[in-house]
């Protein structure tokens, strides 16, 4: 099991969890109205509802009852964050199928393609979240520094930073997944060698004069005359 794939899976799933938390959070923008500590009032606004809390501990939320009366940038951010969460979910599923340790997904070559697909999906999820959070933050900062804007001004909420962090994790995890397939391509198969055993001295003799084996002959024995008596 590749360590790169484990790191990519942890980053991708962690980023996906951060995107879910940012999408469901109500602290996309926040403001404080306080003449004193006792009478302080906090106002939070998110993609789905507005909330207000006091220093005495009371906390009330009111959802956006209609879609058509919500401002355009909020609807755009909703769509982008829903797309980011959906892509992160499918990226996590593809990543599990593309892991080398799992028994599903087919051969190693097929798993490498699935892992690359998971990386691309994670990158798209991170880009959607990054775009949605940046669009919302741009609207807040534009209204805050506009001297002609006379309505209530807000500051960046915690959900935006969570969304940016989740998007970064998804993008990093997706890039690692895409480059993890290079490990399978760079590994060359091992060469197999067969052992034929040690060759004997007799088998290594060369042939003599185009086909006849060279054989050593023993010298003729010399017999004395007395040997026949």
mmCIF file with all atom_site columns, C-alpha atoms in Angstrom:
data_model
loop_
_atom_site.group_PDB
_atom_site.id
_atom_site.type_symbol
_atom_site.label_atom_id
_atom_site.label_alt_id
_atom_site.label_comp_id
_atom_site.label_asym_id
_atom_site.label_entity_id
_atom_site.label_seq_id
_atom_site.pdbx_PDB_ins_code
_atom_site.Cartn_x
_atom_site.Cartn_y
_atom_site.Cartn_z
_atom_site.occupancy
_atom_site.B_iso_or_equiv
_atom_site.pdbx_formal_charge
_atom_site.auth_seq_id
_atom_site.auth_comp_id
_atom_site.auth_asym_id
_atom_site.auth_atom_id
_atom_site.pdbx_PDB_model_num
ATOM 1   C CA . UNK A 1 1   ? 0.000   0.000   0.000   1.00 0.00 ? 1   UNK A CA 1
ATOM 2   C CA . UNK A 1 2   ? 1.495   3.320   -1.093  1.00 0.00 ? 2   UNK A CA 1
ATOM 3   C CA . UNK A 1 3   ? 2.165   5.917   1.566   1.00 0.00 ? 3   UNK A CA 1
ATOM 4   C CA . UNK A 1 4   ? 1.390   8.650   -0.952  1.00 0.00 ? 4   UNK A CA 1
ATOM 5   C CA . UNK A 1 5   ? -2.111  7.273   -1.447  1.00 0.00 ? 5   UNK A CA 1
ATOM 6   C CA . UNK A 1 6   ? -2.673  7.062   2.310   1.00 0.00 ? 6   UNK A CA 1
ATOM 7   C CA . UNK A 1 7   ? -1.638  10.703  2.718   1.00 0.00 ? 7   UNK A CA 1
ATOM 8   C CA . UNK A 1 8   ? -3.819  11.758  -0.206  1.00 0.00 ? 8   UNK A CA 1
ATOM 9   C CA . UNK A 1 9   ? -6.812  9.876   1.195   1.00 0.00 ? 9   UNK A CA 1
ATOM 10  C CA . UNK A 1 10  ? -6.411  11.470  4.636   1.00 0.00 ? 10  UNK A CA 1
ATOM 11  C CA . UNK A 1 11  ? -6.103  14.951  3.124   1.00 0.00 ? 11  UNK A CA 1
ATOM 12  C CA . UNK A 1 12  ? -9.027  14.446  0.754   1.00 0.00 ? 12  UNK A CA 1
ATOM 13  C CA . UNK A 1 13  ? -11.408 13.027  3.344   1.00 0.00 ? 13  UNK A CA 1
ATOM 14  C CA . UNK A 1 14  ? -10.344 15.667  5.879   1.00 0.00 ? 14  UNK A CA 1
ATOM 15  C CA . UNK A 1 15  ? -10.949 18.408  3.339   1.00 0.00 ? 15  UNK A CA 1
ATOM 16  C CA . UNK A 1 16  ? -14.344 16.906  2.500   1.00 0.00 ? 16  UNK A CA 1
ATOM 17  C CA . UNK A 1 17  ? -15.321 17.003  6.179   1.00 0.00 ? 17  UNK A CA 1
ATOM 18  C CA . UNK A 1 18  ? -14.222 20.632  6.423   1.00 0.00 ? 18  UNK A CA 1
ATOM 19  C CA . UNK A 1 19  ? -16.347 21.524  3.391   1.00 0.00 ? 19  UNK A CA 1
ATOM 20  C CA . UNK A 1 20  ? -19.415 19.913  4.956   1.00 0.00 ? 20  UNK A CA 1
ATOM 21  C CA . UNK A 1 21  ? -18.830 21.836  8.197   1.00 0.00 ? 21  UNK A CA 1
ATOM 22  C CA . UNK A 1 22  ? -18.344 25.130  6.348   1.00 0.00 ? 22  UNK A CA 1
ATOM 23  C CA . UNK A 1 23  ? -21.466 24.651  4.233   1.00 0.00 ? 23  UNK A CA 1
ATOM 24  C CA . UNK A 1 24  ? -23.663 23.887  7.244   1.00 0.00 ? 24  UNK A CA 1
ATOM 25  C CA . UNK A 1 25  ? -22.195 26.657  9.413   1.00 0.00 ? 25  UNK A CA 1
ATOM 26  C CA . UNK A 1 26  ? -24.016 29.935  10.057  1.00 0.00 ? 26  UNK A CA 1
ATOM 27  C CA . UNK A 1 27  ? -20.866 31.984  10.641  1.00 0.00 ? 27  UNK A CA 1
ATOM 28  C CA . UNK A 1 28  ? -20.058 33.103  7.138   1.00 0.00 ? 28  UNK A CA 1
ATOM 29  C CA . UNK A 1 29  ? -20.193 36.707  8.239   1.00 0.00 ? 29  UNK A CA 1
ATOM 30  C CA . UNK A 1 30  ? -20.457 38.133  11.735  1.00 0.00 ? 30  UNK A CA 1
ATOM 31  C CA . UNK A 1 31  ? -20.867 41.499  13.413  1.00 0.00 ? 31  UNK A CA 1
ATOM 32  C CA . UNK A 1 32  ? -20.968 42.764  16.977  1.00 0.00 ? 32  UNK A CA 1
ATOM 33  C CA . UNK A 1 33  ? -23.195 45.471  18.428  1.00 0.00 ? 33  UNK A CA 1
ATOM 34  C CA . UNK A 1 34  ? -21.964 46.346  21.887  1.00 0.00 ? 34  UNK A CA 1
ATOM 35  C CA . UNK A 1 35  ? -22.237 49.459  24.004  1.00 0.00 ? 35  UNK A CA 1
ATOM 36  C CA . UNK A 1 36  ? -21.113 47.364  26.980  1.00 0.00 ? 36  UNK A CA 1
ATOM 37  C CA . UNK A 1 37  ? -20.268 43.755  27.721  1.00 0.00 ? 37  UNK A CA 1
ATOM 38  C CA . UNK A 1 38  ? -23.698 43.069  29.227  1.00 0.00 ? 38  UNK A CA 1
ATOM 39  C CA . UNK A 1 39  ? -25.686 44.444  26.293  1.00 0.00 ? 39  UNK A CA 1
ATOM 40  C CA . UNK A 1 40  ? -23.459 42.918  23.581  1.00 0.00 ? 40  UNK A CA 1
ATOM 41  C CA . UNK A 1 41  ? -25.231 41.335  20.645  1.00 0.00 ? 41  UNK A CA 1
ATOM 42  C CA . UNK A 1 42  ? -23.696 39.093  18.006  1.00 0.00 ? 42  UNK A CA 1
ATOM 43  C CA . UNK A 1 43  ? -25.251 38.622  14.596  1.00 0.00 ? 43  UNK A CA 1
ATOM 44  C CA . UNK A 1 44  ? -24.249 35.699  12.406  1.00 0.00 ? 44  UNK A CA 1
ATOM 45  C CA . UNK A 1 45  ? -25.299 35.064  8.836   1.00 0.00 ? 45  UNK A CA 1
ATOM 46  C CA . UNK A 1 46  ? -24.780 31.947  6.767   1.00 0.00 ? 46  UNK A CA 1
ATOM 47  C CA . UNK A 1 47  ? -25.941 30.421  3.540   1.00 0.00 ? 47  UNK A CA 1
ATOM 48  C CA . UNK A 1 48  ? -29.115 28.990  5.025   1.00 0.00 ? 48  UNK A CA 1
ATOM 49  C CA . UNK A 1 49  ? -30.144 31.128  8.009   1.00 0.00 ? 49  UNK A CA 1
ATOM 50  C CA . UNK A 1 50  ? -29.417 34.208  10.094  1.00 0.00 ? 50  UNK A CA 1
ATOM 51  C CA . UNK A 1 51  ? -28.695 33.964  13.823  1.00 0.00 ? 51  UNK A CA 1
ATOM 52  C CA . UNK A 1 52  ? -28.393 36.421  16.683  1.00 0.00 ? 52  UNK A CA 1
ATOM 53  C CA . UNK A 1 53  ? -27.059 35.907  20.177  1.00 0.00 ? 53  UNK A CA 1
ATOM 54  C CA . UNK A 1 54  ? -26.668 38.029  23.311  1.00 0.00 ? 54  UNK A CA 1
ATOM 55  C CA . UNK A 1 55  ? -24.216 38.065  26.170  1.00 0.00 ? 55  UNK A CA 1
ATOM 56  C CA . UNK A 1 56  ? -26.953 36.685  28.449  1.00 0.00 ? 56  UNK A CA 1
ATOM 57  C CA . UNK A 1 57  ? -26.894 33.377  26.532  1.00 0.00 ? 57  UNK A CA 1
ATOM 58  C CA . UNK A 1 58  ? -29.977 33.643  24.335  1.00 0.00 ? 58  UNK A CA 1
ATOM 59  C CA . UNK A 1 59  ? -29.531 32.520  20.746  1.00 0.00 ? 59  UNK A CA 1
ATOM 60  C CA . UNK A 1 60  ? -32.114 32.630  17.959  1.00 0.00 ? 60  UNK A CA 1
ATOM 61  C CA . UNK A 1 61  ? -31.921 31.653  14.280  1.00 0.00 ? 61  UNK A CA 1
ATOM 62  C CA . UNK A 1 62  ? -34.215 32.420  11.368  1.00 0.00 ? 62  UNK A CA 1
ATOM 63  C CA . UNK A 1 63  ? -33.856 30.499  8.091   1.00 0.00 ? 63  UNK A CA 1
ATOM 64  C CA . UNK A 1 64  ? -34.175 32.009  4.650   1.00 0.00 ? 64  UNK A CA 1
ATOM 65  C CA . UNK A 1 65  ? -37.777 31.161  3.878   1.00 0.00 ? 65  UNK A CA 1
ATOM 66  C CA . UNK A 1 66  ? -37.623 31.786  0.156   1.00 0.00 ? 66  UNK A CA 1
ATOM 67  C CA . UNK A 1 67  ? -34.966 31.319  -2.484  1.00 0.00 ? 67  UNK A CA 1
ATOM 68  C CA . UNK A 1 68  ? -36.025 34.127  -4.793  1.00 0.00 ? 68  UNK A CA 1
ATOM 69  C CA . UNK A 1 69  ? -35.557 36.884  -2.202  1.00 0.00 ? 69  UNK A CA 1
ATOM 70  C CA . UNK A 1 70  ? -32.020 35.774  -1.333  1.00 0.00 ? 70  UNK A CA 1
ATOM 71  C CA . UNK A 1 71  ? -29.257 37.854  -2.883  1.00 0.00 ? 71  UNK A CA 1
ATOM 72  C CA . UNK A 1 72  ? -27.566 36.541  -5.999  1.00 0.00 ? 72  UNK A CA 1
ATOM 73  C CA . UNK A 1 73  ? -24.110 36.024  -4.527  1.00 0.00 ? 73  UNK A CA 1
ATOM 74  C CA . UNK A 1 74  ? -25.579 33.887  -1.716  1.00 0.00 ? 74  UNK A CA 1
ATOM 75  C CA . UNK A 1 75  ? -27.354 31.670  -4.246  1.00 0.00 ? 75  UNK A CA 1
ATOM 76  C CA . UNK A 1 76  ? -24.134 31.351  -6.237  1.00 0.00 ? 76  UNK A CA 1
ATOM 77  C CA . UNK A 1 77  ? -22.195 30.386  -3.113  1.00 0.00 ? 77  UNK A CA 1
ATOM 78  C CA . UNK A 1 78  ? -24.862 27.839  -2.228  1.00 0.00 ? 78  UNK A CA 1
ATOM 79  C CA . UNK A 1 79  ? -24.528 26.181  -5.610  1.00 0.00 ? 79  UNK A CA 1
ATOM 80  C CA . UNK A 1 80  ? -20.740 26.155  -5.477  1.00 0.00 ? 80  UNK A CA 1
ATOM 81  C CA . UNK A 1 81  ? -20.594 24.690  -1.968  1.00 0.00 ? 81  UNK A CA 1
ATOM 82  C CA . UNK A 1 82  ? -23.194 22.018  -2.780  1.00 0.00 ? 82  UNK A CA 1
ATOM 83  C CA . UNK A 1 83  ? -21.139 21.098  -5.855  1.00 0.00 ? 83  UNK A CA 1
ATOM 84  C CA . UNK A 1 84  ? -17.976 21.003  -3.734  1.00 0.00 ? 84  UNK A CA 1
ATOM 85  C CA . UNK A 1 85  ? -19.556 18.695  -1.150  1.00 0.00 ? 85  UNK A CA 1
ATOM 86  C CA . UNK A 1 86  ? -20.979 16.400  -3.839  1.00 0.00 ? 86  UNK A CA 1
ATOM 87  C CA . UNK A 1 87  ? -17.664 16.164  -5.664  1.00 0.00 ? 87  UNK A CA 1
ATOM 88  C CA . UNK A 1 88  ? -15.838 15.551  -2.396  1.00 0.00 ? 88  UNK A CA 1
ATOM 89  C CA . UNK A 1 89  ? -18.186 12.681  -1.592  1.00 0.00 ? 89  UNK A CA 1
ATOM 90  C CA . UNK A 1 90  ? -17.678 10.977  -4.952  1.00 0.00 ? 90  UNK A CA 1
ATOM 91  C CA . UNK A 1 91  ? -13.946 11.665  -4.756  1.00 0.00 ? 91  UNK A CA 1
ATOM 92  C CA . UNK A 1 92  ? -13.781 9.824   -1.436  1.00 0.00 ? 92  UNK A CA 1
ATOM 93  C CA . UNK A 1 93  ? -15.624 6.836   -2.954  1.00 0.00 ? 93  UNK A CA 1
ATOM 94  C CA . UNK A 1 94  ? -13.318 6.733   -5.984  1.00 0.00 ? 94  UNK A CA 1
ATOM 95  C CA . UNK A 1 95  ? -10.283 7.052   -3.720  1.00 0.00 ? 95  UNK A CA 1
ATOM 96  C CA . UNK A 1 96  ? -11.317 3.991   -1.714  1.00 0.00 ? 96  UNK A CA 1
ATOM 97  C CA . UNK A 1 97  ? -11.738 1.973   -4.931  1.00 0.00 ? 97  UNK A CA 1
ATOM 98  C CA . UNK A 1 98  ? -8.377  3.185   -6.231  1.00 0.00 ? 98  UNK A CA 1
ATOM 99  C CA . UNK A 1 99  ? -6.385  2.216   -3.149  1.00 0.00 ? 99  UNK A CA 1
ATOM 100 C CA . UNK A 1 100 ? -3.980  -0.665  -3.656  1.00 0.00 ? 100 UNK A CA 1
ATOM 101 C CA . UNK A 1 101 ? -5.016  -2.289  -0.381  1.00 0.00 ? 101 UNK A CA 1
ATOM 102 C CA . UNK A 1 102 ? -8.644  -2.803  -1.433  1.00 0.00 ? 102 UNK A CA 1
ATOM 103 C CA . UNK A 1 103 ? -9.762  -5.888  -3.341  1.00 0.00 ? 103 UNK A CA 1
ATOM 104 C CA . UNK A 1 104 ? -12.242 -4.002  -5.528  1.00 0.00 ? 104 UNK A CA 1
ATOM 105 C CA . UNK A 1 105 ? -11.413 -1.962  -8.578  1.00 0.00 ? 105 UNK A CA 1
ATOM 106 C CA . UNK A 1 106 ? -9.735  -4.558  -10.790 1.00 0.00 ? 106 UNK A CA 1
ATOM 107 C CA . UNK A 1 107 ? -6.078  -4.773  -11.655 1.00 0.00 ? 107 UNK A CA 1
ATOM 108 C CA . UNK A 1 108 ? -3.340  -2.390  -10.576 1.00 0.00 ? 108 UNK A CA 1
ATOM 109 C CA . UNK A 1 109 ? -3.606  -0.550  -13.888 1.00 0.00 ? 109 UNK A CA 1
ATOM 110 C CA . UNK A 1 110 ? -7.339  -0.036  -13.428 1.00 0.00 ? 110 UNK A CA 1
ATOM 111 C CA . UNK A 1 111 ? -6.810  1.076   -9.830  1.00 0.00 ? 111 UNK A CA 1
ATOM 112 C CA . UNK A 1 112 ? -4.274  3.649   -10.995 1.00 0.00 ? 112 UNK A CA 1
ATOM 113 C CA . UNK A 1 113 ? -6.854  5.134   -13.380 1.00 0.00 ? 113 UNK A CA 1
ATOM 114 C CA . UNK A 1 114 ? -9.486  5.240   -10.634 1.00 0.00 ? 114 UNK A CA 1
ATOM 115 C CA . UNK A 1 115 ? -7.010  6.930   -8.270  1.00 0.00 ? 115 UNK A CA 1
ATOM 116 C CA . UNK A 1 116 ? -6.241  9.544   -10.919 1.00 0.00 ? 116 UNK A CA 1
ATOM 117 C CA . UNK A 1 117 ? -9.987  10.130  -11.397 1.00 0.00 ? 117 UNK A CA 1
ATOM 118 C CA . UNK A 1 118 ? -10.365 10.567  -7.629  1.00 0.00 ? 118 UNK A CA 1
ATOM 119 C CA . UNK A 1 119 ? -7.588  13.135  -7.668  1.00 0.00 ? 119 UNK A CA 1
ATOM 120 C CA . UNK A 1 120 ? -9.254  15.131  -10.434 1.00 0.00 ? 120 UNK A CA 1
ATOM 121 C CA . UNK A 1 121 ? -12.589 15.064  -8.588  1.00 0.00 ? 121 UNK A CA 1
ATOM 122 C CA . UNK A 1 122 ? -10.920 16.238  -5.367  1.00 0.00 ? 122 UNK A CA 1
ATOM 123 C CA . UNK A 1 123 ? -9.243  19.100  -7.212  1.00 0.00 ? 123 UNK A CA 1
ATOM 124 C CA . UNK A 1 124 ? -12.554 20.189  -8.738  1.00 0.00 ? 124 UNK A CA 1
ATOM 125 C CA . UNK A 1 125 ? -14.177 20.029  -5.305  1.00 0.00 ? 125 UNK A CA 1
ATOM 126 C CA . UNK A 1 126 ? -11.482 22.238  -3.835  1.00 0.00 ? 126 UNK A CA 1
ATOM 127 C CA . UNK A 1 127 ? -11.760 24.738  -6.669  1.00 0.00 ? 127 UNK A CA 1
ATOM 128 C CA . UNK A 1 128 ? -15.540 25.008  -6.217  1.00 0.00 ? 128 UNK A CA 1
ATOM 129 C CA . UNK A 1 129 ? -15.172 25.626  -2.502  1.00 0.00 ? 129 UNK A CA 1
ATOM 130 C CA . UNK A 1 130 ? -12.351 28.105  -3.014  1.00 0.00 ? 130 UNK A CA 1
ATOM 131 C CA . UNK A 1 131 ? -14.433 30.039  -5.537  1.00 0.00 ? 131 UNK A CA 1
ATOM 132 C CA . UNK A 1 132 ? -17.538 30.109  -3.334  1.00 0.00 ? 132 UNK A CA 1
ATOM 133 C CA . UNK A 1 133 ? -15.714 31.263  -0.202  1.00 0.00 ? 133 UNK A CA 1
ATOM 134 C CA . UNK A 1 134 ? -13.715 33.868  -2.113  1.00 0.00 ? 134 UNK A CA 1
ATOM 135 C CA . UNK A 1 135 ? -16.868 35.252  -3.753  1.00 0.00 ? 135 UNK A CA 1
ATOM 136 C CA . UNK A 1 136 ? -18.588 35.591  -0.383  1.00 0.00 ? 136 UNK A CA 1
ATOM 137 C CA . UNK A 1 137 ? -15.504 37.166  1.226   1.00 0.00 ? 137 UNK A CA 1
ATOM 138 C CA . UNK A 1 138 ? -15.146 39.623  -1.646  1.00 0.00 ? 138 UNK A CA 1
ATOM 139 C CA . UNK A 1 139 ? -18.722 40.805  -1.093  1.00 0.00 ? 139 UNK A CA 1
ATOM 140 C CA . UNK A 1 140 ? -18.091 41.319  2.636   1.00 0.00 ? 140 UNK A CA 1
ATOM 141 C CA . UNK A 1 141 ? -14.853 43.243  2.169   1.00 0.00 ? 141 UNK A CA 1
ATOM 142 C CA . UNK A 1 142 ? -16.325 45.388  -0.606  1.00 0.00 ? 142 UNK A CA 1
ATOM 143 C CA . UNK A 1 143 ? -19.226 46.465  1.616   1.00 0.00 ? 143 UNK A CA 1
ATOM 144 C CA . UNK A 1 144 ? -16.994 46.938  4.651   1.00 0.00 ? 144 UNK A CA 1
ATOM 145 C CA . UNK A 1 145 ? -14.545 49.314  2.968   1.00 0.00 ? 145 UNK A CA 1
ATOM 146 C CA . UNK A 1 146 ? -17.159 51.149  0.922   1.00 0.00 ? 146 UNK A CA 1
ATOM 147 C CA . UNK A 1 147 ? -17.708 54.585  2.530   1.00 0.00 ? 147 UNK A CA 1
ATOM 148 C CA . UNK A 1 148 ? -21.044 54.983  0.766   1.00 0.00 ? 148 UNK A CA 1
ATOM 149 C CA . UNK A 1 149 ? -22.461 51.743  2.183   1.00 0.00 ? 149 UNK A CA 1
ATOM 150 C CA . UNK A 1 150 ? -24.637 52.835  5.119   1.00 0.00 ? 150 UNK A CA 1
ATOM 151 C CA . UNK A 1 151 ? -26.181 49.506  6.153   1.00 0.00 ? 151 UNK A CA 1
ATOM 152 C CA . UNK A 1 152 ? -24.789 47.090  8.723   1.00 0.00 ? 152 UNK A CA 1
ATOM 153 C CA . UNK A 1 153 ? -21.257 46.047  7.921   1.00 0.00 ? 153 UNK A CA 1
ATOM 154 C CA . UNK A 1 154 ? -19.976 42.546  8.619   1.00 0.00 ? 154 UNK A CA 1
ATOM 155 C CA . UNK A 1 155 ? -16.620 40.840  9.000   1.00 0.00 ? 155 UNK A CA 1
ATOM 156 C CA . UNK A 1 156 ? -15.319 37.507  7.798   1.00 0.00 ? 156 UNK A CA 1
ATOM 157 C CA . UNK A 1 157 ? -16.746 34.577  9.715   1.00 0.00 ? 157 UNK A CA 1
ATOM 158 C CA . UNK A 1 158 ? -15.096 31.326  10.781  1.00 0.00 ? 158 UNK A CA 1
ATOM 159 C CA . UNK A 1 159 ? -16.888 29.310  8.104   1.00 0.00 ? 159 UNK A CA 1
ATOM 160 C CA . UNK A 1 160 ? -14.938 31.070  5.364   1.00 0.00 ? 160 UNK A CA 1
ATOM 161 C CA . UNK A 1 161 ? -11.592 30.066  6.860   1.00 0.00 ? 161 UNK A CA 1
ATOM 162 C CA . UNK A 1 162 ? -12.822 26.504  7.336   1.00 0.00 ? 162 UNK A CA 1
ATOM 163 C CA . UNK A 1 163 ? -13.925 26.437  3.704   1.00 0.00 ? 163 UNK A CA 1
ATOM 164 C CA . UNK A 1 164 ? -10.567 27.747  2.499   1.00 0.00 ? 164 UNK A CA 1
ATOM 165 C CA . UNK A 1 165 ? -8.717  25.182  4.607   1.00 0.00 ? 165 UNK A CA 1
ATOM 166 C CA . UNK A 1 166 ? -10.918 22.348  3.322   1.00 0.00 ? 166 UNK A CA 1
ATOM 167 C CA . UNK A 1 167 ? -10.433 23.474  -0.257  1.00 0.00 ? 167 UNK A CA 1
ATOM 168 C CA . UNK A 1 168 ? -6.662  23.519  0.183   1.00 0.00 ? 168 UNK A CA 1
ATOM 169 C CA . UNK A 1 169 ? -6.672  20.014  1.649   1.00 0.00 ? 169 UNK A CA 1
ATOM 170 C CA . UNK A 1 170 ? -8.798  18.689  -1.211  1.00 0.00 ? 170 UNK A CA 1
ATOM 171 C CA . UNK A 1 171 ? -6.551  20.238  -3.837  1.00 0.00 ? 171 UNK A CA 1
ATOM 172 C CA . UNK A 1 172 ? -3.354  18.930  -2.213  1.00 0.00 ? 172 UNK A CA 1
ATOM 173 C CA . UNK A 1 173 ? -4.837  15.461  -1.781  1.00 0.00 ? 173 UNK A CA 1
ATOM 174 C CA . UNK A 1 174 ? -6.048  15.437  -5.378  1.00 0.00 ? 174 UNK A CA 1
ATOM 175 C CA . UNK A 1 175 ? -2.632  16.404  -6.716  1.00 0.00 ? 175 UNK A CA 1
ATOM 176 C CA . UNK A 1 176 ? -0.987  13.623  -4.700  1.00 0.00 ? 176 UNK A CA 1
ATOM 177 C CA . UNK A 1 177 ? -3.524  11.124  -6.051  1.00 0.00 ? 177 UNK A CA 1
ATOM 178 C CA . UNK A 1 178 ? -2.819  12.204  -9.625  1.00 0.00 ? 178 UNK A CA 1
ATOM 179 C CA . UNK A 1 179 ? 0.931   11.839  -9.207  1.00 0.00 ? 179 UNK A CA 1
ATOM 180 C CA . UNK A 1 180 ? 0.653   8.513   -7.369  1.00 0.00 ? 180 UNK A CA 1
ATOM 181 C CA . UNK A 1 181 ? 0.025   6.716   -10.677 1.00 0.00 ? 181 UNK A CA 1
ATOM 182 C CA . UNK A 1 182 ? 3.573   7.542   -11.747 1.00 0.00 ? 182 UNK A CA 1
ATOM 183 C CA . UNK A 1 183 ? 4.842   4.971   -9.236  1.00 0.00 ? 183 UNK A CA 1
ATOM 184 C CA . UNK A 1 184 ? 3.276   2.165   -11.241 1.00 0.00 ? 184 UNK A CA 1
ATOM 185 C CA . UNK A 1 185 ? 4.702   3.460   -14.519 1.00 0.00 ? 185 UNK A CA 1
ATOM 186 C CA . UNK A 1 186 ? 8.257   3.935   -13.265 1.00 0.00 ? 186 UNK A CA 1
ATOM 187 C CA . UNK A 1 187 ? 8.551   0.514   -11.685 1.00 0.00 ? 187 UNK A CA 1
ATOM 188 C CA . UNK A 1 188 ? 10.105  -1.923  -14.137 1.00 0.00 ? 188 UNK A CA 1
ATOM 189 C CA . UNK A 1 189 ? 9.412   -5.627  -13.816 1.00 0.00 ? 189 UNK A CA 1
ATOM 190 C CA . UNK A 1 190 ? 12.188  -7.744  -12.438 1.00 0.00 ? 190 UNK A CA 1
ATOM 191 C CA . UNK A 1 191 ? 14.146  -9.846  -14.923 1.00 0.00 ? 191 UNK A CA 1
ATOM 192 C CA . UNK A 1 192 ? 13.872  -13.553 -14.366 1.00 0.00 ? 192 UNK A CA 1
ATOM 193 C CA . UNK A 1 193 ? 16.988  -15.691 -14.524 1.00 0.00 ? 193 UNK A CA 1
ATOM 194 C CA . UNK A 1 194 ? 17.050  -19.448 -14.826 1.00 0.00 ? 194 UNK A CA 1
ATOM 195 C CA . UNK A 1 195 ? 19.794  -21.528 -13.265 1.00 0.00 ? 195 UNK A CA 1
ATOM 196 C CA . UNK A 1 196 ? 21.034  -24.232 -15.574 1.00 0.00 ? 196 UNK A CA 1
ATOM 197 C CA . UNK A 1 197 ? 23.512  -25.667 -13.188 1.00 0.00 ? 197 UNK A CA 1
ATOM 198 C CA . UNK A 1 198 ? 27.262  -25.876 -13.425 1.00 0.00 ? 198 UNK A CA 1
ATOM 199 C CA . UNK A 1 199 ? 28.570  -27.090 -16.726 1.00 0.00 ? 199 UNK A CA 1
ATOM 200 C CA . UNK A 1 200 ? 31.037  -29.930 -16.619 1.00 0.00 ? 200 UNK A CA 1
ATOM 201 C CA . UNK A 1 201 ? 34.404  -29.901 -18.227 1.00 0.00 ? 201 UNK A CA 1
ATOM 202 C CA . UNK A 1 202 ? 33.442  -32.600 -20.716 1.00 0.00 ? 202 UNK A CA 1
ATOM 203 C CA . UNK A 1 203 ? 30.359  -30.675 -21.941 1.00 0.00 ? 203 UNK A CA 1
ATOM 204 C CA . UNK A 1 204 ? 32.435  -27.580 -22.587 1.00 0.00 ? 204 UNK A CA 1
ATOM 205 C CA . UNK A 1 205 ? 34.838  -29.249 -24.905 1.00 0.00 ? 205 UNK A CA 1
ATOM 206 C CA . UNK A 1 206 ? 34.925  -27.844 -28.369 1.00 0.00 ? 206 UNK A CA 1
ATOM 207 C CA . UNK A 1 207 ? 34.250  -29.860 -31.437 1.00 0.00 ? 207 UNK A CA 1
ATOM 208 C CA . UNK A 1 208 ? 37.120  -30.770 -33.653 1.00 0.00 ? 208 UNK A CA 1
ATOM 209 C CA . UNK A 1 209 ? 37.128  -30.147 -37.397 1.00 0.00 ? 209 UNK A CA 1
ATOM 210 C CA . UNK A 1 210 ? 33.467  -29.274 -38.064 1.00 0.00 ? 210 UNK A CA 1
ATOM 211 C CA . UNK A 1 211 ? 31.447  -31.841 -36.207 1.00 0.00 ? 211 UNK A CA 1
ATOM 212 C CA . UNK A 1 212 ? 33.667  -34.535 -34.741 1.00 0.00 ? 212 UNK A CA 1
ATOM 213 C CA . UNK A 1 213 ? 34.060  -34.494 -30.982 1.00 0.00 ? 213 UNK A CA 1
ATOM 214 C CA . UNK A 1 214 ? 37.534  -34.125 -29.733 1.00 0.00 ? 214 UNK A CA 1
ATOM 215 C CA . UNK A 1 215 ? 38.347  -37.196 -27.670 1.00 0.00 ? 215 UNK A CA 1
ATOM 216 C CA . UNK A 1 216 ? 41.469  -37.983 -25.769 1.00 0.00 ? 216 UNK A CA 1
ATOM 217 C CA . UNK A 1 217 ? 42.960  -41.425 -26.372 1.00 0.00 ? 217 UNK A CA 1
ATOM 218 C CA . UNK A 1 218 ? 45.143  -43.333 -24.021 1.00 0.00 ? 218 UNK A CA 1
ATOM 219 C CA . UNK A 1 219 ? 48.631  -44.112 -25.274 1.00 0.00 ? 219 UNK A CA 1
ATOM 220 C CA . UNK A 1 220 ? 49.102  -47.744 -26.462 1.00 0.00 ? 220 UNK A CA 1
ATOM 221 C CA . UNK A 1 221 ? 50.496  -50.138 -23.954 1.00 0.00 ? 221 UNK A CA 1
ATOM 222 C CA . UNK A 1 222 ? 53.911  -51.661 -24.630 1.00 0.00 ? 222 UNK A CA 1
ATOM 223 C CA . UNK A 1 223 ? 54.118  -55.376 -23.931 1.00 0.00 ? 223 UNK A CA 1
ATOM 224 C CA . UNK A 1 224 ? 57.323  -57.298 -23.495 1.00 0.00 ? 224 UNK A CA 1
ATOM 225 C CA . UNK A 1 225 ? 57.905  -60.630 -25.152 1.00 0.00 ? 225 UNK A CA 1
ATOM 226 C CA . UNK A 1 226 ? 57.649  -62.354 -21.807 1.00 0.00 ? 226 UNK A CA 1
ATOM 227 C CA . UNK A 1 227 ? 54.009  -61.146 -21.465 1.00 0.00 ? 227 UNK A CA 1
ATOM 228 C CA . UNK A 1 228 ? 52.854  -63.663 -24.108 1.00 0.00 ? 228 UNK A CA 1
ATOM 229 C CA . UNK A 1 229 ? 54.548  -66.617 -22.473 1.00 0.00 ? 229 UNK A CA 1
#
